[in-house]
PDB file of C-alpha atoms in Angstrom:
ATOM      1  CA  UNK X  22       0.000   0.000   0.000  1.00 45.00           C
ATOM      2  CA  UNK X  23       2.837   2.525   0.929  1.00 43.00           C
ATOM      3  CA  UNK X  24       4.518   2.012  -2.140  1.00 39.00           C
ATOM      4  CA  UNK X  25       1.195   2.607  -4.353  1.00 42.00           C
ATOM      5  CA  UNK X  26       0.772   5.680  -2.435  1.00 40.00           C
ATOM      6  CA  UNK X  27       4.368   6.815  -3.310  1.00 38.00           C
ATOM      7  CA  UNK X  28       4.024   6.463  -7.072  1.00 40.00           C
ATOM      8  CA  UNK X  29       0.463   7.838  -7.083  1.00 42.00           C
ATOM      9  CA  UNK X  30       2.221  11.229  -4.886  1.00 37.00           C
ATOM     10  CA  UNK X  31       5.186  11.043  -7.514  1.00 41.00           C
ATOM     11  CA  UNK X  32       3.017  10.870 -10.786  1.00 45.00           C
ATOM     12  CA  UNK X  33       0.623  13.624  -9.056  1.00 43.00           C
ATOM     13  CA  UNK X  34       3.819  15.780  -8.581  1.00 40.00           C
ATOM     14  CA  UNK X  35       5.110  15.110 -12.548  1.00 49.00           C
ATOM     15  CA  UNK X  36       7.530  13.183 -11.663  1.00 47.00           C
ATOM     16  CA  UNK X  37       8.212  10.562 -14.169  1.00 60.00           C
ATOM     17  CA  UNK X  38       8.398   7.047 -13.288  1.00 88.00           C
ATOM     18  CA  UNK X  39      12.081   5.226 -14.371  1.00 95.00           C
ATOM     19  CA  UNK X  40      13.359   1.897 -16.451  1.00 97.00           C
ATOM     20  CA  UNK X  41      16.268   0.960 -16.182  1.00 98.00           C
ATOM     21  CA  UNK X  42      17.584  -1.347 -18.886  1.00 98.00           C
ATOM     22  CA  UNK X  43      20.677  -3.688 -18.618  1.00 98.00           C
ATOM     23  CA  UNK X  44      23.084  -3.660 -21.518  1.00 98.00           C
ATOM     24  CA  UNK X  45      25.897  -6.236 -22.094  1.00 98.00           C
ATOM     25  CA  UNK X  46      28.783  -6.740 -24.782  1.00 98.00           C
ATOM     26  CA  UNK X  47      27.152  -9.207 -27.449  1.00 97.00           C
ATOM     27  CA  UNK X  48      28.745 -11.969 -29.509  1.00 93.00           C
ATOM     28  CA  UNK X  49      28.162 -13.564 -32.301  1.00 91.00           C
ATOM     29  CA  UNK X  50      28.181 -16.797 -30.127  1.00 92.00           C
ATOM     30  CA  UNK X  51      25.659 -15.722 -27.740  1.00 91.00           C
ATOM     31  CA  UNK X  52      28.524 -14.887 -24.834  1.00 92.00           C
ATOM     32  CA  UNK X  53      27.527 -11.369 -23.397  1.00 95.00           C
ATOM     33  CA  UNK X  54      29.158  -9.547 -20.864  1.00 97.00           C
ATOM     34  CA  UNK X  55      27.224  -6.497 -18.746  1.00 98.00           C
ATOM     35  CA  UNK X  56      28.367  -3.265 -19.427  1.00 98.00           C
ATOM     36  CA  UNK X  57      25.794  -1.567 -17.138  1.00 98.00           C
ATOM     37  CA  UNK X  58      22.582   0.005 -18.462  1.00 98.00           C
ATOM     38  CA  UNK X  59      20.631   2.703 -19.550  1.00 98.00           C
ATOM     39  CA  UNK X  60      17.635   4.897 -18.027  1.00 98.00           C
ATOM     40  CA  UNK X  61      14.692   5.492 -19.711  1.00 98.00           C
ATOM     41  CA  UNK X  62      13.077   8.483 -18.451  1.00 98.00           C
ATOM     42  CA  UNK X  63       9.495  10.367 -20.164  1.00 97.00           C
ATOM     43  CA  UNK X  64       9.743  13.563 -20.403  1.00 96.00           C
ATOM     44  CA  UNK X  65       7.320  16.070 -21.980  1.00 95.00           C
ATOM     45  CA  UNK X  66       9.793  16.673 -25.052  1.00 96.00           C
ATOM     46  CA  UNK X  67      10.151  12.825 -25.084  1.00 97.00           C
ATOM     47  CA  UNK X  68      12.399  10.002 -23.513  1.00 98.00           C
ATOM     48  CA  UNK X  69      15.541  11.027 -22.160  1.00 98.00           C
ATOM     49  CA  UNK X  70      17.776   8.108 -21.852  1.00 98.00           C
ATOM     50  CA  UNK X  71      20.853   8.425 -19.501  1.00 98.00           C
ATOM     51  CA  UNK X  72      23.492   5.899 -20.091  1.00 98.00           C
ATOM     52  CA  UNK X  73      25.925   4.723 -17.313  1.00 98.00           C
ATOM     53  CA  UNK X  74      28.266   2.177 -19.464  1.00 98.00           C
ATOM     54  CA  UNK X  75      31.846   1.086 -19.794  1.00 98.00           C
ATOM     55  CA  UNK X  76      34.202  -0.629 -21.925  1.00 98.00           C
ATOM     56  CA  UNK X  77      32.869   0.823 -25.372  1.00 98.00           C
ATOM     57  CA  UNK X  78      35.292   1.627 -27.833  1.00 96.00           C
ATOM     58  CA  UNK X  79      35.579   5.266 -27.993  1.00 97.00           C
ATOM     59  CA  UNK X  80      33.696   7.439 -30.215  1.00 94.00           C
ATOM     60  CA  UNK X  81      30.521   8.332 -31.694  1.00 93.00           C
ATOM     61  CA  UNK X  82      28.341   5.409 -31.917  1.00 94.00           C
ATOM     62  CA  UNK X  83      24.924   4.039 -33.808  1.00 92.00           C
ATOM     63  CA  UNK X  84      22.413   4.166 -31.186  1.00 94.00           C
ATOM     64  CA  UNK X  85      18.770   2.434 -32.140  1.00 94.00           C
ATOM     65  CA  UNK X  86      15.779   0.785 -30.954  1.00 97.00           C
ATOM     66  CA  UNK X  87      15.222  -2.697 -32.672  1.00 97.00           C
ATOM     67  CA  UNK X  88      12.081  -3.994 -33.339  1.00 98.00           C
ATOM     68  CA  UNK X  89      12.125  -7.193 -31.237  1.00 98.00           C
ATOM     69  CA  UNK X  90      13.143  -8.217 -27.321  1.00 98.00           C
ATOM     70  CA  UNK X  91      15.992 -10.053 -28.345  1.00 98.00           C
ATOM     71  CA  UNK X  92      20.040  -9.709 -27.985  1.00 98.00           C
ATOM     72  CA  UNK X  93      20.377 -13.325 -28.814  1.00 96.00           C
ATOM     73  CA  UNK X  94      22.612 -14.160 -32.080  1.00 97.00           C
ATOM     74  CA  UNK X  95      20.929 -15.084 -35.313  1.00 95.00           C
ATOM     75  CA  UNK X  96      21.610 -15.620 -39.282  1.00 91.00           C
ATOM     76  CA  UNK X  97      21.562 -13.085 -40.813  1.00 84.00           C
ATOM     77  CA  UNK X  98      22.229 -13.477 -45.032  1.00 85.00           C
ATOM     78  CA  UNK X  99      23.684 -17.188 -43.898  1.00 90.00           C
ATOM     79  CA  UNK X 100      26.065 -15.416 -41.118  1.00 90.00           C
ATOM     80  CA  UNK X 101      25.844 -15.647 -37.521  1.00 92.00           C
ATOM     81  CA  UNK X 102      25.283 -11.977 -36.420  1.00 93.00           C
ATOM     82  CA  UNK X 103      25.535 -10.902 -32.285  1.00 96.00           C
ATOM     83  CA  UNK X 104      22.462  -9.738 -31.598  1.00 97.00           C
ATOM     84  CA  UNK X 105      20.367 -10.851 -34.964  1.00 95.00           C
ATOM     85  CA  UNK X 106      17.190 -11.981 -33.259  1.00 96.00           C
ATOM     86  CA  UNK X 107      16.565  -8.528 -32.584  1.00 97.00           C
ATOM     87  CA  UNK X 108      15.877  -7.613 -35.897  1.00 95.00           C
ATOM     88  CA  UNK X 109      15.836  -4.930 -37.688  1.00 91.00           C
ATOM     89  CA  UNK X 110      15.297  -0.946 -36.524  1.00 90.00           C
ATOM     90  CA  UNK X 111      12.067  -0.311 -35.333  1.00 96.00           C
ATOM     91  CA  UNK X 112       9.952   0.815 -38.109  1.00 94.00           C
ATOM     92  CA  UNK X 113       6.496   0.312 -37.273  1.00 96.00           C
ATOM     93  CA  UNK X 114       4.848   3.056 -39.816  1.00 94.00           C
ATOM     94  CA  UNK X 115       6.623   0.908 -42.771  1.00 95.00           C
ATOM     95  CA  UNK X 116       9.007   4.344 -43.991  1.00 92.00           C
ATOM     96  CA  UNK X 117      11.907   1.860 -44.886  1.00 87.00           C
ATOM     97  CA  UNK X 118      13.839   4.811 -44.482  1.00 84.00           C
ATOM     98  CA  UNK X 119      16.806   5.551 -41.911  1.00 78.00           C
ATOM     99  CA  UNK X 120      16.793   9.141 -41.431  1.00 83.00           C
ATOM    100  CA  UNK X 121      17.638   9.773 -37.909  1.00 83.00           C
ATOM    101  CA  UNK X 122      15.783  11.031 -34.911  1.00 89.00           C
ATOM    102  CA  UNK X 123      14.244  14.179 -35.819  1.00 90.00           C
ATOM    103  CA  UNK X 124      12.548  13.507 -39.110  1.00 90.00           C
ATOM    104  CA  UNK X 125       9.008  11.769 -38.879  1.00 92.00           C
ATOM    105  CA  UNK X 126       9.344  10.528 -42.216  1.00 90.00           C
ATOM    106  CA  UNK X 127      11.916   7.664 -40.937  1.00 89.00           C
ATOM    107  CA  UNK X 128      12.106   4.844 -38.132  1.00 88.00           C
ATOM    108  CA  UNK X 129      10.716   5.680 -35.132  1.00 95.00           C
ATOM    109  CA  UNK X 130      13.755   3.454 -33.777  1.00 94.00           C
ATOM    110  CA  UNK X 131      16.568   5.747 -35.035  1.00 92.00           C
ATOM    111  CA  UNK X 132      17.911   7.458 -31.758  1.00 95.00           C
ATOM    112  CA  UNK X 133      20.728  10.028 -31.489  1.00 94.00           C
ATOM    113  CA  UNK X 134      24.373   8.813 -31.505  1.00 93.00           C
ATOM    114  CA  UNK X 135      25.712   7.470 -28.428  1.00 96.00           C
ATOM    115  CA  UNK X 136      28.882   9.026 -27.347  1.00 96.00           C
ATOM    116  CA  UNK X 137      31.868   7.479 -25.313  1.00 97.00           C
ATOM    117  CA  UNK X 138      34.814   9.003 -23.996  1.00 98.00           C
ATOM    118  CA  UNK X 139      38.429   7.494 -23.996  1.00 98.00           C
ATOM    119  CA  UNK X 140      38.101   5.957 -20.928  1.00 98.00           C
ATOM    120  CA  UNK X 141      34.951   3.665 -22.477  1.00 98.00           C
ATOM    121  CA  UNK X 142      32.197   5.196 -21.005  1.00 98.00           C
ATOM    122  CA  UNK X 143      29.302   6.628 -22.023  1.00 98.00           C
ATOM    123  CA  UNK X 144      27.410   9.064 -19.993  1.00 98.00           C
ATOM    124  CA  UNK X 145      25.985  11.757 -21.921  1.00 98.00           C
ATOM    125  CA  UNK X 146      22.237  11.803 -22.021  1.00 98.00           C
ATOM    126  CA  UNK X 147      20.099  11.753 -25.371  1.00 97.00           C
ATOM    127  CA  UNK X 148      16.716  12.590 -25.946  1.00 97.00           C
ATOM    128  CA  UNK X 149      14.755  10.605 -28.288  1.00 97.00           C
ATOM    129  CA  UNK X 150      12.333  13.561 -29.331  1.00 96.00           C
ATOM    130  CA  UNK X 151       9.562  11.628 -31.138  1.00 96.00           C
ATOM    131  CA  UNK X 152       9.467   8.770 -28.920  1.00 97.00           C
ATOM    132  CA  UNK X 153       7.429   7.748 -25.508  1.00 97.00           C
ATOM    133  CA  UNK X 154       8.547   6.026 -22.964  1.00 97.00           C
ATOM    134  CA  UNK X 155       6.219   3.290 -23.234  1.00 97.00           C
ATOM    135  CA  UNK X 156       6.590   2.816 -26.869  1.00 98.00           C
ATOM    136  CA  UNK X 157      10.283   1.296 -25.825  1.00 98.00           C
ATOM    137  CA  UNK X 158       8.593  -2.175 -24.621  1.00 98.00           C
ATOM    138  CA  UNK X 159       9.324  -5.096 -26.281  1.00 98.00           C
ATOM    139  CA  UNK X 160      11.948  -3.937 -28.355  1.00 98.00           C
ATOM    140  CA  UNK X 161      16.142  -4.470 -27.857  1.00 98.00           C
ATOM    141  CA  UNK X 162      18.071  -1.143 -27.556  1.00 98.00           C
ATOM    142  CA  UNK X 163      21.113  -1.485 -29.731  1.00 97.00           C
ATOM    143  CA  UNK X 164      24.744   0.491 -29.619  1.00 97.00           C
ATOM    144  CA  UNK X 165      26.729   0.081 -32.910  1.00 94.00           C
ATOM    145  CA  UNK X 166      30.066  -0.595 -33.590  1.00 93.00           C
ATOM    146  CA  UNK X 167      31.197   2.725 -35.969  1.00 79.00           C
ATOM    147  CA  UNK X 168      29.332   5.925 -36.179  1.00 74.00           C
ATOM    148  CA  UNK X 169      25.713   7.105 -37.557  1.00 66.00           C
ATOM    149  CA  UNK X 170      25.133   9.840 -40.122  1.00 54.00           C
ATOM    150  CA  UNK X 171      21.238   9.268 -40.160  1.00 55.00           C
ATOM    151  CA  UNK X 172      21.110   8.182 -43.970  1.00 48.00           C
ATOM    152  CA  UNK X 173      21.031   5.808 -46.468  1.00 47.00           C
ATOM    153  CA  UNK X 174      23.595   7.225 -48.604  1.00 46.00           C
ATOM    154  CA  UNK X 175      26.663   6.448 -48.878  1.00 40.00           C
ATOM    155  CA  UNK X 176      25.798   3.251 -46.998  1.00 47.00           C
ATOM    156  CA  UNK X 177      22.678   1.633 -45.445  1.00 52.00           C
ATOM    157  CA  UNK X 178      21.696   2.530 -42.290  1.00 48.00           C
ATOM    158  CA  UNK X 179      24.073   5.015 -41.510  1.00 42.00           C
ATOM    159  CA  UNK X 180      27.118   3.064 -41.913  1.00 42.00           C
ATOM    160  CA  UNK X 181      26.878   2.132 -37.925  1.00 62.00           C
ATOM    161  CA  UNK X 182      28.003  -1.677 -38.385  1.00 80.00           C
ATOM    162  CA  UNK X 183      28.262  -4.407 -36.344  1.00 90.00           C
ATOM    163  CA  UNK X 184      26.003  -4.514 -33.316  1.00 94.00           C
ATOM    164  CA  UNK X 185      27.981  -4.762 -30.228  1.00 96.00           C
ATOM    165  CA  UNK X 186      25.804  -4.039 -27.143  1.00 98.00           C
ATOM    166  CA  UNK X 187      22.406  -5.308 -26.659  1.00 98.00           C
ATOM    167  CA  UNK X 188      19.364  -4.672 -23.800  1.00 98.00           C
ATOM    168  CA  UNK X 189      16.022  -5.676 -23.897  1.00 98.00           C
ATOM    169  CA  UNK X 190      13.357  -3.189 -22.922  1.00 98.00           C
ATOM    170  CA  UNK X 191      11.048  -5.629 -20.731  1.00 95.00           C
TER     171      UNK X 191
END
């Protein structure tokens, strides 16, 4: 009872309620090793996501939300791919077009780049502007191995590459 009367105060005072998501190093042989997690936080200009991870290559990385609740490997085009079962980005209005965060007219999955410092971490908060909180369940948050410019040109999906940490958003 106490704690229903906590979260009824908090929502009554706008404070948004918190996920946190565990994230962990993937393999293409379904090893993974936990790199800590992320925060998913609703905000009224969207979900703010807070990441508090380590050993990342540093650099700018290909941040998305995939459209299913896996981080288990798969084939993909006859190769075993960390992280395949989650699919592709999260494209529920059927765009087939990668065009980054703050263009409707693309996945709703593409999220802004994830940034990590030398030291492997990644802190810095992003805001996913045309996302809610909610819409997050049931889907895998994905980092990338290389970089995203939010296009299809020169390569597919940004050029981001390999998937190399996986969470599921329960």
């Amino acid at each position: 009872m106490k704690v229903l009367c906590f979260t009824a105060l908090m929502i009554a005072a706008g404070v948004a309620q918190a996920q946190t998501v565990e994230i962990a190093l993937v393999n293409a042989d379904g090893s993974a090793k936990p790199i800590g997690a992320i925060t998913l936080e609703q905000s009224r200009y969207g979900t703010l996501l807070t990441p508090d991870l380590r050993d990342l290559p540093p650099g700018v990385h290909g941040f998305h939300l995939h459209e299913k609740p896996s981080c288990e490997p798969a084939l993909v085009d006859g190769k075993s791919t960390p992280a395949g079962g989650a699919a592709g980005h999260w494209d529920p209005d059927k765009t087939k077009a990668h065009k980054g965060p703050y263009d409707d007219s693309g996945h709703k999955g593409d999220l802004p780049a994830l940034y990590v410092g030398g030291d492997g971490k990644a802190t810095n908060q992003v805001l996913a502007p045309r996302l809610k909180m909610d819409e997050f369940e049931g889907h895998a948050l994905m980092v990338h191995a290389g970089s995203d410019n939010h296009s299809d040109h020169p390569q597919e999906l940004g050029g981001g590459g390999a998937r190399i940490a996986c969470g599921v958003v329960r």
